[in-house]
Short mmCIF file of C-alpha atoms and ligand atoms in Angstrom, two decimals:
data_model
loop_
_atom_site.label_atom_id
_atom_site.label_comp_id
_atom_site.label_asym_id
_atom_site.label_seq_id
_atom_site.Cartn_x
_atom_site.Cartn_y
_atom_site.Cartn_z
CA MET A 1 123.67 106.28 48.75
CA PHE A 2 122.42 105.95 45.37
CA TYR A 3 123.23 102.81 43.12
CA GLN A 4 123.06 103.06 39.25
CA VAL A 5 121.88 100.22 37.41
CA TYR A 6 122.90 99.66 33.71
CA PRO A 7 119.70 97.49 33.05
CA ARG A 8 121.16 95.86 30.07
CA SER A 9 124.23 94.67 32.10
CA PHE A 10 122.94 93.88 35.18
CA ALA A 11 121.48 90.84 35.77
CA ASP A 12 119.40 88.92 32.86
CA SER A 13 116.00 86.66 33.64
CA GLY A 14 115.22 85.70 30.36
CA GLY A 15 117.95 84.21 29.01
CA ASP A 16 118.54 86.28 25.93
CA GLY A 17 121.68 87.81 26.75
CA VAL A 18 120.43 91.01 27.61
CA GLY A 19 119.50 92.30 31.37
CA ASP A 20 116.24 93.21 32.50
CA LEU A 21 113.69 94.19 35.24
CA GLY A 22 113.06 90.50 36.26
CA GLY A 23 116.97 90.21 36.56
CA LEU A 24 117.25 93.18 38.96
CA ARG A 25 114.30 92.15 41.07
CA ASP A 26 116.26 89.12 41.60
CA LYS A 27 119.08 91.24 43.11
CA LEU A 28 117.14 93.30 45.25
CA GLY A 29 118.41 91.75 48.18
CA TYR A 30 121.82 91.80 47.13
CA LEU A 31 121.64 95.34 46.83
CA GLU A 32 119.78 95.65 50.09
CA LEU A 33 122.92 93.91 51.88
CA LEU A 34 125.24 96.44 50.06
CA GLY A 35 123.49 99.15 51.75
CA VAL A 36 121.90 101.00 48.74
CA ASN A 37 119.40 103.59 49.81
CA ALA A 38 117.90 104.57 46.35
CA LEU A 39 118.22 103.24 42.77
CA TRP A 40 118.82 104.97 39.59
CA ILE A 41 117.59 102.67 36.68
CA CYS A 42 119.06 103.94 33.75
CA PRO A 43 116.51 104.20 30.36
CA VAL A 44 114.07 101.31 30.62
CA MET A 45 111.33 102.96 28.42
CA ARG A 46 110.25 101.63 25.14
CA SER A 47 112.95 102.03 22.71
CA PRO A 48 114.50 100.62 19.47
CA MET A 49 118.03 100.58 21.66
CA ALA A 50 120.10 102.90 19.02
CA ASP A 51 121.97 104.32 21.84
CA GLY A 52 121.36 101.84 24.74
CA GLY A 53 117.53 102.97 25.85
CA TYR A 54 118.34 106.80 25.74
CA ASP A 55 116.48 106.88 22.16
CA VAL A 56 112.88 106.67 23.75
CA SER A 57 110.25 105.58 21.27
CA ASP A 58 107.41 105.95 23.93
CA PRO A 59 108.26 107.43 27.50
CA ARG A 60 105.29 106.28 29.13
CA ASP A 61 105.47 102.48 28.62
CA ILE A 62 108.55 99.97 29.60
CA ASP A 63 110.55 98.00 26.79
CA PRO A 64 109.21 94.47 26.62
CA LEU A 65 113.00 93.47 26.47
CA PHE A 66 113.37 94.92 29.91
CA GLY A 67 109.82 92.94 31.08
CA GLY A 68 107.08 95.47 30.27
CA ILE A 69 105.52 97.83 32.54
CA GLY A 70 104.28 95.18 35.14
CA ALA A 71 107.99 94.38 35.67
CA LEU A 72 108.79 97.98 36.92
CA GLU A 73 105.86 98.05 39.18
CA GLU A 74 107.40 94.64 40.95
CA ILE A 75 110.49 96.42 41.14
CA ILE A 76 108.80 99.46 42.83
CA ALA A 77 106.80 97.51 45.20
CA GLU A 78 109.64 95.16 46.46
CA ALA A 79 112.23 97.84 46.74
CA HIS A 80 109.95 100.24 48.94
CA ASP A 81 109.36 96.93 51.10
CA ARG A 82 113.37 97.00 51.31
CA ASP A 83 113.24 100.67 52.16
CA MET A 84 114.99 101.43 48.86
CA ARG A 85 113.62 104.40 46.53
CA VAL A 86 113.67 103.95 42.86
CA THR A 87 114.48 106.76 40.03
CA MET A 88 114.11 106.54 36.92
CA ASP A 89 115.99 107.98 33.97
CA LEU A 90 114.20 110.02 31.45
CA VAL A 91 115.27 111.77 28.43
CA PRO A 92 113.90 115.20 27.93
CA ASN A 93 116.54 116.39 25.26
CA HIS A 94 115.66 114.21 22.52
CA THR A 95 113.12 111.31 21.52
CA SER A 96 113.86 107.99 19.23
CA ASP A 97 113.51 108.50 15.43
CA GLN A 98 110.83 105.94 15.44
CA HIS A 99 108.82 107.89 18.47
CA PRO A 100 105.28 108.79 16.41
CA TRP A 101 106.02 112.27 16.58
CA PHE A 102 109.00 112.17 14.57
CA ARG A 103 107.29 109.87 12.05
CA ALA A 104 104.65 112.33 11.78
CA ALA A 105 107.25 115.09 11.15
CA LEU A 106 108.99 113.42 8.48
CA ALA A 107 105.49 112.74 6.19
CA ALA A 108 104.03 116.10 7.24
CA GLY A 109 106.48 117.87 5.30
CA PRO A 110 108.42 121.18 5.76
CA GLY A 111 106.42 123.92 7.63
CA SER A 112 104.14 121.87 9.27
CA PRO A 113 103.19 121.89 12.94
CA GLU A 114 104.18 118.11 13.29
CA ARG A 115 108.16 119.56 12.32
CA ALA A 116 107.57 122.51 14.48
CA ARG A 117 108.19 119.66 17.81
CA TYR A 118 111.85 119.29 16.51
CA TRP A 119 114.71 121.08 14.52
CA PHE A 120 113.62 121.18 11.15
CA ARG A 121 115.83 123.21 8.90
CA ASP A 122 116.63 123.82 5.24
CA GLY A 123 120.28 123.30 4.46
CA ARG A 124 122.64 125.88 3.38
CA GLY A 125 123.99 126.25 -0.29
CA PRO A 126 122.53 126.63 -3.60
CA ASP A 127 120.56 123.21 -3.26
CA GLY A 128 120.56 123.18 0.62
CA ALA A 129 123.23 120.36 0.39
CA VAL A 130 125.29 121.87 3.12
CA PRO A 131 124.02 121.34 7.04
CA PRO A 132 122.05 124.63 8.49
CA ASN A 133 125.35 124.95 10.78
CA ASN A 134 128.49 123.48 11.70
CA TRP A 135 127.70 121.65 14.79
CA PRO A 136 129.30 118.11 15.14
CA SER A 137 127.18 115.40 16.88
CA ILE A 138 128.77 114.23 20.12
CA PHE A 139 129.17 110.78 19.10
CA GLY A 140 130.87 111.95 15.60
CA GLY A 141 129.51 113.16 12.37
CA PRO A 142 127.58 116.22 11.92
CA ALA A 143 124.55 116.85 13.93
CA TRP A 144 122.15 117.11 11.36
CA THR A 145 120.84 114.64 9.11
CA ARG A 146 119.14 115.32 5.41
CA VAL A 147 115.88 113.65 5.15
CA THR A 148 114.05 112.75 1.90
CA GLU A 149 110.68 114.35 1.20
CA ALA A 150 107.67 112.88 -0.04
CA ASP A 151 108.28 113.40 -3.55
CA GLY A 152 111.30 111.82 -3.03
CA ARG A 153 113.84 114.43 -3.41
CA PRO A 154 116.40 115.24 -0.56
CA GLY A 155 114.68 117.65 1.85
CA GLN A 156 115.47 119.44 5.01
CA TRP A 157 117.82 118.55 7.48
CA TYR A 158 116.92 118.20 11.46
CA LEU A 159 119.01 118.39 14.43
CA HIS A 160 120.54 115.43 16.47
CA ILE A 161 122.77 116.46 18.64
CA PHE A 162 123.53 112.85 19.58
CA ALA A 163 122.84 109.80 17.26
CA ALA A 164 121.09 110.53 14.00
CA GLU A 165 118.22 108.35 15.70
CA GLN A 166 117.75 110.72 18.19
CA PRO A 167 116.47 114.10 17.07
CA ASP A 168 116.48 116.83 19.27
CA LEU A 169 113.27 118.34 20.80
CA ASN A 170 112.32 121.76 20.13
CA TRP A 171 111.44 122.71 23.77
CA GLU A 172 110.03 126.07 22.62
CA ASN A 173 107.18 124.30 21.45
CA PRO A 174 104.21 124.04 24.09
CA ASP A 175 103.33 120.36 23.03
CA VAL A 176 107.10 119.45 24.38
CA ALA A 177 106.49 120.41 28.01
CA ALA A 178 103.06 119.29 28.28
CA ASP A 179 104.09 116.03 26.83
CA PHE A 180 107.17 116.01 29.64
CA GLU A 181 104.70 116.72 32.48
CA GLN A 182 102.35 113.71 31.50
CA THR A 183 105.22 111.52 31.31
CA LEU A 184 106.34 112.78 34.88
CA ARG A 185 103.14 112.41 36.32
CA PHE A 186 102.56 109.05 34.70
CA TRP A 187 105.61 107.50 36.48
CA LEU A 188 104.98 109.54 39.68
CA ASP A 189 101.39 108.35 40.01
CA ARG A 190 102.82 104.61 39.53
CA GLY A 191 104.83 105.06 42.84
CA VAL A 192 108.35 106.13 41.38
CA ASP A 193 110.31 108.30 43.85
CA GLY A 194 112.11 110.59 40.84
CA PHE A 195 114.22 110.64 38.32
CA ARG A 196 117.66 111.17 36.73
CA LEU A 197 117.34 113.77 34.13
CA ASP A 198 119.34 112.94 30.79
CA VAL A 199 121.39 115.66 29.42
CA ALA A 200 119.85 118.72 31.98
CA HIS A 201 121.79 120.97 30.66
CA GLY A 202 120.56 120.62 27.05
CA MET A 203 117.07 121.14 25.62
CA ALA A 204 117.30 124.92 25.17
CA LYS A 205 118.91 126.32 22.14
CA PRO A 206 120.57 129.44 21.41
CA GLU A 207 118.58 131.92 19.09
CA GLY A 208 119.31 131.49 15.18
CA LEU A 209 121.09 128.18 16.12
CA PRO A 210 124.70 129.95 15.20
CA ASP A 211 127.72 128.01 14.08
CA MET A 212 130.40 127.04 16.74
CA GLU A 213 133.42 128.76 17.12
CA HIS A 214 135.71 126.14 18.24
CA ILE A 215 134.90 122.45 16.94
CA PRO A 216 136.05 120.08 19.49
CA THR A 217 138.55 117.82 18.83
CA GLN A 218 137.57 115.49 21.52
CA MET A 219 134.54 113.97 21.38
CA LEU A 220 133.59 114.38 25.17
CA HIS A 221 135.44 117.78 25.62
CA LEU A 222 133.44 119.83 28.07
CA ASP A 223 133.18 123.63 26.94
CA ASP A 224 131.10 125.97 28.74
CA ASP A 225 130.65 127.83 25.48
CA ASP A 226 129.69 125.30 23.63
CA PRO A 227 126.57 126.48 21.64
CA ARG A 228 124.74 122.97 21.82
CA PHE A 229 124.46 123.28 25.71
CA ASN A 230 123.83 125.58 28.89
CA ASN A 231 121.55 128.25 27.37
CA PRO A 232 119.88 130.23 29.60
CA GLY A 233 116.36 129.23 28.37
CA VAL A 234 116.82 125.87 30.04
CA HIS A 235 116.04 127.37 33.72
CA GLU A 236 112.55 128.01 32.73
CA ILE A 237 112.25 124.14 31.40
CA HIS A 238 113.78 122.78 34.92
CA ARG A 239 111.23 125.69 36.79
CA ARG A 240 108.11 124.14 34.97
CA ILE A 241 109.52 120.54 35.76
CA ARG A 242 110.05 121.62 39.18
CA LYS A 243 106.25 122.71 39.85
CA VAL A 244 105.14 119.14 38.97
CA MET A 245 107.75 117.33 41.19
CA ASP A 246 106.38 119.76 43.95
CA GLU A 247 103.10 118.16 43.79
CA TYR A 248 105.20 114.95 45.08
CA PRO A 249 106.76 116.12 47.65
CA HIS A 250 108.49 112.85 48.20
CA ALA A 251 109.95 112.97 44.92
CA VAL A 252 113.57 113.98 43.98
CA SER A 253 115.26 115.21 40.59
CA ILE A 254 118.97 114.86 39.82
CA GLY A 255 120.02 116.48 36.73
CA GLU A 256 123.05 115.16 34.32
CA VAL A 257 124.85 119.14 34.23
CA TRP A 258 128.14 118.77 32.19
CA VAL A 259 128.98 122.29 33.05
CA ASN A 260 132.41 123.52 34.56
CA ASP A 261 131.61 126.99 36.11
CA ASN A 262 130.81 126.81 39.55
CA THR A 263 128.13 129.53 39.32
CA ARG A 264 126.71 128.26 36.38
CA PHE A 265 126.82 125.07 37.46
CA GLY A 266 125.03 126.20 40.99
CA GLU A 267 122.08 127.78 38.57
CA TYR A 268 120.68 124.00 38.01
CA VAL A 269 120.20 123.55 41.66
CA ARG A 270 118.20 126.64 42.89
CA PRO A 271 115.08 126.07 45.10
CA ASP A 272 112.98 126.05 42.26
CA GLU A 273 114.95 124.00 39.95
CA LEU A 274 116.43 120.70 39.79
CA HIS A 275 116.76 118.86 43.44
CA LEU A 276 120.33 117.62 42.77
CA ALA A 277 122.80 117.55 39.33
CA PHE A 278 125.57 115.35 39.46
CA ASN A 279 129.20 116.89 39.63
CA PHE A 280 131.82 115.09 37.59
CA ARG A 281 134.73 116.72 38.68
CA LEU A 282 135.98 113.63 40.89
CA ALA A 283 135.14 111.50 37.90
CA GLN A 284 137.35 113.55 35.77
CA THR A 285 140.55 113.90 38.53
CA PRO A 286 143.39 111.68 38.30
CA PHE A 287 144.78 109.77 41.48
CA HIS A 288 146.71 113.26 42.92
CA PRO A 289 146.24 114.64 46.00
CA ASP A 290 145.94 118.36 44.77
CA ARG A 291 143.96 117.97 42.02
CA ILE A 292 141.57 115.65 44.31
CA ARG A 293 141.36 118.56 46.58
CA VAL A 294 140.64 121.13 44.20
CA ALA A 295 138.17 119.12 42.81
CA VAL A 296 136.35 118.53 46.22
CA ASP A 297 136.38 122.24 46.90
CA ASN A 298 134.96 123.13 43.36
CA SER A 299 132.19 120.10 43.85
CA LEU A 300 131.20 122.02 47.49
CA HIS A 301 131.43 125.79 46.24
CA ALA A 302 129.41 124.92 43.17
CA VAL A 303 126.48 124.38 45.56
CA ASP A 304 127.37 126.57 48.40
CA GLY A 305 125.57 129.83 47.15
CA VAL A 306 122.25 127.52 46.81
CA ALA A 307 121.79 125.55 49.66
CA ALA A 308 121.81 122.30 47.48
CA SER A 309 123.37 118.96 48.54
CA PRO A 310 127.00 118.57 46.95
CA THR A 311 126.97 115.21 44.98
CA TRP A 312 129.82 112.68 43.86
CA THR A 313 130.71 110.31 41.47
CA LEU A 314 133.73 108.61 40.58
CA SER A 315 132.05 106.69 37.00
CA ASN A 316 128.94 105.81 35.67
CA HIS A 317 128.10 104.33 32.07
CA ASP A 318 129.98 106.85 29.64
CA ILE A 319 132.88 107.19 31.58
CA GLU A 320 135.94 104.67 31.88
CA ARG A 321 135.87 102.82 35.13
CA GLU A 322 137.75 104.07 37.73
CA VAL A 323 140.16 100.95 38.42
CA THR A 324 141.43 101.47 34.92
CA ARG A 325 141.70 105.13 35.17
CA TYR A 326 143.69 104.82 38.28
CA GLY A 327 146.20 102.99 36.39
CA GLY A 328 144.92 99.13 36.25
CA GLY A 329 145.93 96.09 37.83
CA PRO A 330 146.62 96.27 42.08
CA VAL A 331 147.17 99.86 41.85
CA GLY A 332 144.32 100.61 40.41
CA GLN A 333 141.86 98.64 42.51
CA ALA A 334 144.23 99.90 45.53
CA ARG A 335 143.50 103.32 44.61
CA ALA A 336 139.81 102.79 43.79
CA ARG A 337 139.51 101.17 46.95
CA ALA A 338 141.06 104.70 48.53
CA MET A 339 138.56 106.81 46.49
CA ILE A 340 135.14 105.10 47.49
CA MET A 341 136.49 105.64 50.90
CA LEU A 342 137.22 109.60 50.30
CA GLU A 343 134.10 110.00 48.77
CA LEU A 344 132.06 108.13 51.21
CA ALA A 345 133.41 110.56 53.89
CA LEU A 346 132.35 113.71 52.09
CA PRO A 347 128.94 115.75 53.04
CA GLY A 348 126.14 115.05 50.27
CA ALA A 349 124.86 112.27 47.67
CA VAL A 350 127.07 109.45 46.67
CA PHE A 351 126.14 107.58 43.18
CA VAL A 352 127.99 104.31 42.90
CA TYR A 353 127.61 102.94 39.39
CA ASN A 354 126.92 99.17 39.21
CA GLY A 355 130.39 96.72 38.83
CA ALA A 356 132.24 99.58 40.74
CA GLU A 357 131.68 97.62 44.11
CA LEU A 358 133.24 94.50 42.32
CA GLY A 359 136.18 96.61 41.17
CA LEU A 360 135.50 95.60 37.45
CA PRO A 361 138.04 97.15 35.39
CA ASN A 362 137.35 98.71 31.79
CA VAL A 363 137.33 95.97 29.07
CA ASP A 364 139.40 97.52 26.30
CA ASP A 365 139.55 94.77 24.39
CA LEU A 366 136.42 94.01 23.09
CA PRO A 367 136.11 92.53 19.60
CA GLU A 368 135.11 95.22 17.26
CA ASP A 369 132.18 93.39 15.89
CA ALA A 370 130.91 93.42 19.46
CA LEU A 371 130.97 97.27 20.00
CA ARG A 372 127.17 98.43 20.32
CA ASP A 373 128.00 102.03 21.36
CA PRO A 374 126.66 104.37 18.23
CA THR A 375 130.05 106.22 18.95
CA TRP A 376 132.12 103.23 17.04
CA GLU A 377 129.93 103.63 13.84
CA ARG A 378 129.73 107.55 13.68
CA SER A 379 133.52 108.13 14.41
CA GLY A 380 134.26 106.00 11.20
CA HIS A 381 135.63 103.50 13.53
CA THR A 382 137.98 105.49 15.20
CA GLU A 383 136.54 105.99 18.69
CA ARG A 384 135.67 102.57 20.41
CA GLY A 385 133.05 104.40 22.47
CA ARG A 386 131.60 103.44 26.00
CA ASP A 387 130.97 99.70 25.76
CA GLY A 388 133.93 98.89 27.67
CA CYS A 389 132.18 100.01 30.89
CA ARG A 390 129.14 98.32 30.25
CA VAL A 391 130.22 94.94 29.96
CA PRO A 392 127.92 92.98 32.25
CA LEU A 393 128.36 91.78 35.90
CA PRO A 394 129.85 88.82 37.11
CA TRP A 395 127.57 86.74 39.41
CA GLU A 396 128.80 83.73 40.37
CA GLY A 397 130.71 80.38 39.05
CA GLU A 398 134.03 79.97 37.29
CA ARG A 399 133.30 80.77 33.76
CA PRO A 400 131.43 83.30 31.40
CA PRO A 401 128.83 84.35 31.85
CA PHE A 402 129.22 84.14 35.44
CA GLY A 403 125.23 83.51 36.14
CA PHE A 404 124.42 86.90 34.35
CA THR A 405 122.37 85.29 32.05
CA THR A 406 121.74 81.40 30.99
CA GLY A 407 122.22 82.81 27.19
CA ARG A 408 124.80 84.51 25.41
CA PRO A 409 125.74 87.80 26.89
CA TRP A 410 125.01 91.11 24.93
CA LEU A 411 128.85 91.85 25.33
CA PRO A 412 131.50 88.86 25.81
CA MET A 413 132.76 88.67 29.71
CA PRO A 414 136.41 88.19 30.35
CA PRO A 415 137.35 84.89 31.77
CA GLU A 416 139.44 86.51 34.41
CA TRP A 417 136.66 87.83 36.09
CA ALA A 418 135.81 84.62 37.96
CA ALA A 419 137.69 86.20 40.68
CA LEU A 420 135.73 89.38 40.94
CA THR A 421 132.21 87.48 40.78
CA VAL A 422 129.72 88.70 43.63
CA GLU A 423 130.00 85.05 45.05
CA ALA A 424 133.89 84.90 45.13
CA GLN A 425 134.01 88.38 46.61
CA LEU A 426 131.04 87.98 49.48
CA GLU A 427 133.58 84.98 50.94
CA ARG A 428 136.63 87.27 50.96
CA LEU A 429 136.93 89.97 54.33
CA ASP A 430 139.53 91.79 51.81
CA SER A 431 137.34 92.04 48.33
CA MET A 432 136.56 95.08 47.07
CA LEU A 433 132.63 94.41 47.57
CA SER A 434 133.39 93.54 51.45
CA LEU A 435 135.31 97.07 51.54
CA TYR A 436 131.96 98.59 49.88
CA ARG A 437 129.74 97.03 52.40
CA MET A 438 131.42 97.92 55.43
CA ALA A 439 132.25 101.38 54.51
CA ILE A 440 128.77 102.02 53.68
CA GLU A 441 127.31 100.48 56.67
CA THR A 442 129.84 102.69 58.70
CA ARG A 443 128.55 105.68 57.13
CA ALA A 444 125.36 105.01 57.77
CA VAL A 445 125.58 104.47 61.28
CA ARG A 446 128.34 106.56 62.68
CA PRO A 447 127.20 109.81 63.98
CA GLU A 448 130.95 111.21 62.85
CA PHE A 449 129.66 111.48 59.51
CA ALA A 450 127.63 114.68 60.15
CA GLY A 451 128.36 118.16 59.47
CA GLY A 452 130.55 120.31 56.86
CA LEU A 453 133.95 119.53 56.25
CA GLU A 454 137.62 120.83 57.30
CA TRP A 455 140.89 120.43 55.33
CA TYR A 456 143.32 118.90 58.32
CA GLY A 457 147.20 119.66 57.85
CA SER A 458 148.57 116.53 56.11
CA PRO A 459 152.25 115.67 55.17
CA PRO A 460 152.97 116.18 51.53
CA GLY A 461 151.36 113.80 48.77
CA CYS A 462 148.56 113.34 51.29
CA LEU A 463 145.17 114.58 51.70
CA ALA A 464 143.31 114.83 55.17
CA PHE A 465 140.02 116.38 56.11
CA ARG A 466 137.67 116.43 59.62
CA ARG A 467 133.72 116.52 59.31
CA ALA A 468 132.37 118.48 61.87
CA GLY A 469 130.86 115.23 63.55
CA GLY A 470 134.57 114.27 64.10
CA LEU A 471 135.29 112.05 61.39
CA LEU A 472 138.99 112.33 60.12
CA CYS A 473 139.68 111.08 56.59
CA VAL A 474 143.05 110.68 55.79
CA LEU A 475 144.18 109.95 52.12
CA ASN A 476 147.82 108.21 51.56
CA ALA A 477 148.55 109.10 47.67
CA THR A 478 152.42 108.74 48.17
CA ASP A 479 154.04 105.65 47.15
CA ALA A 480 155.15 104.72 50.88
CA PRO A 481 153.25 104.24 54.12
CA ILE A 482 152.64 107.40 56.39
CA LEU A 483 152.14 107.72 59.92
CA LEU A 484 148.34 107.99 61.10
CA PRO A 485 147.48 110.93 63.43
CA ALA A 486 146.07 110.27 66.74
CA GLY A 487 142.41 108.61 67.25
CA ASP A 488 140.50 105.50 66.87
CA VAL A 489 140.58 103.71 63.50
CA LEU A 490 137.33 103.15 62.05
CA LEU A 491 138.16 101.55 58.82
CA THR A 492 141.24 101.54 56.35
CA SER A 493 141.22 100.68 52.49
CA ALA A 494 144.28 98.24 52.93
CA PRO A 495 145.70 96.71 56.15
CA ILE A 496 147.66 98.97 58.36
CA ASN A 497 150.99 97.74 60.06
CA GLY A 498 150.54 99.25 63.43
CA ARG A 499 149.87 103.09 62.93
CA LYS A 500 151.12 103.21 59.09
CA LEU A 501 149.03 103.54 56.62
CA PRO A 502 150.35 102.00 53.21
CA ALA A 503 150.68 103.85 49.82
CA ASN A 504 147.38 104.53 47.71
CA SER A 505 144.86 103.72 50.59
CA THR A 506 142.57 105.78 53.01
CA ALA A 507 141.69 105.78 56.60
CA TRP A 508 138.72 106.92 58.84
CA LEU A 509 139.69 107.91 62.12
CA VAL A 510 137.55 109.33 64.85
O1 TEU B 1 125.13 111.47 28.17
C1 TEU B 1 125.20 112.81 27.54
C2 TEU B 1 126.68 113.00 27.06
O2 TEU B 1 126.90 112.49 26.33
C3 TEU B 1 127.51 114.05 27.82
O3 TEU B 1 128.18 113.36 28.50
C4 TEU B 1 127.90 114.81 27.07
O4 TEU B 1 129.27 114.38 26.44
C5 TEU B 1 128.40 116.34 27.53
O5 TEU B 1 127.21 116.76 27.31
C6 TEU B 1 128.91 117.14 26.82
O6 TEU B 1 129.20 118.29 27.14
C7 TEU B 1 123.86 111.12 28.24
C8 TEU B 1 123.47 109.60 28.95
O7 TEU B 1 124.41 109.56 29.88
C9 TEU B 1 124.39 108.86 27.42
O8 TEU B 1 124.61 107.32 28.09
C10 TEU B 1 123.76 109.15 26.35
O9 TEU B 1 124.14 108.60 25.23
C11 TEU B 1 123.53 110.86 26.02
O10 TEU B 1 122.97 111.29 27.01
C12 TEU B 1 122.07 110.69 25.21
O11 TEU B 1 121.13 110.27 25.56
#
């Protein structure tokens, strides 16, 4: 089980209101208790933080905000002592606009080798005032920004699929691949166990940067024909990365791959490319048995042909929290409990986003002046962005900031989270946290969680599957109790009454 840490929001040891690696280190005991096998730490490299660290100005250093490189080395050593692996988030698709390469590119002017590491183009129209193509940025507005040249006049445009502070790198330039290889080795040599690769379906760009045919109306809309992503050249890039990874046989690479088509998704995890790729189907699926079954089948089929392990994720730092997605309140909580048990019963790697184990809801009423996601500004204040799933974690006590910091948290924390603190939940056997602990431990020790999956007959509105090892997982998505099939009950997400499994819950039987 991988646990995703969004460091800004996890735990603050410095009192500045922003989480850091010292804070994470203090909580490694908690993560061990939870049963975490591996950490995925969102970007902590040097960054001006225009996009929460996904805008990297030095990929081979740790930002002082997070505690510097020494703090990471301590995490690696202590996590390893606790038998936990450490994977870092790297950002190959773009740099920060404050990266020395980009500053040099601005200074060097059109046609220079410095500009060739990015995507600089002349504008269209008589005075070059129209962007080179019609691509929008994922965060809103155009994917191009015009620069001012040394003579003070408006000049070329550069491509940024995300924020203007995140210029896209040109992976056709040999400097780019060479530098990334250096970054991989730099961290692997320091004992890191692998990487989550950001926008792993990006990087390669189509010949001639053609216009998009359909401009998405929704910002995070997924279209396999989107020319900004999933271009065939990306696979050669992954092969080069894998060659470096193979020099460190223990290390793992996990790609963020937003690709719908199963065959095209599977291409990313061929034996000479990524080890794992995130499959987001469960995170995109409402709490509906038929839809969940289709999502599970698709995720399994996507990796079937390439013999890679499936991956499962209900949420992350870009996605609305599952409790809210499933309806919020007690129903949302019950369904999130049911879904984590379903997820942990599946074969493959499970990714848990920090705070999911506390059943945190999305915070949708953050004051506008608190919002930090670049989406808020770039959408002209029409899209609030992703801050609602990034509110800091409540650890203890009765009032915000609930032990997260001794200062003022970078996003305000709801007072009603007093009931959701780690401290409060550790005391209660019926809490979300206790369920996570029991479920993760059960999965780790029971032999019945081995082997493939086969669907099992179930009443309408329900879902049941059996693992070859003997586990039976039953989900009741109806609004009434159902009778459980024969077998010994290992764990249920809600208390059972005799053999009756309540609505919105899951049972494990052997
Ligand atoms: O996210 C990439 C991203 O925004 C995708 O979810 C996008 O919606 C998809 O490619 C559309 O097809 C990653 C990080 O997870 C996110 O936090 C960063 O803001 C982003 O990259 C930029 O680095």
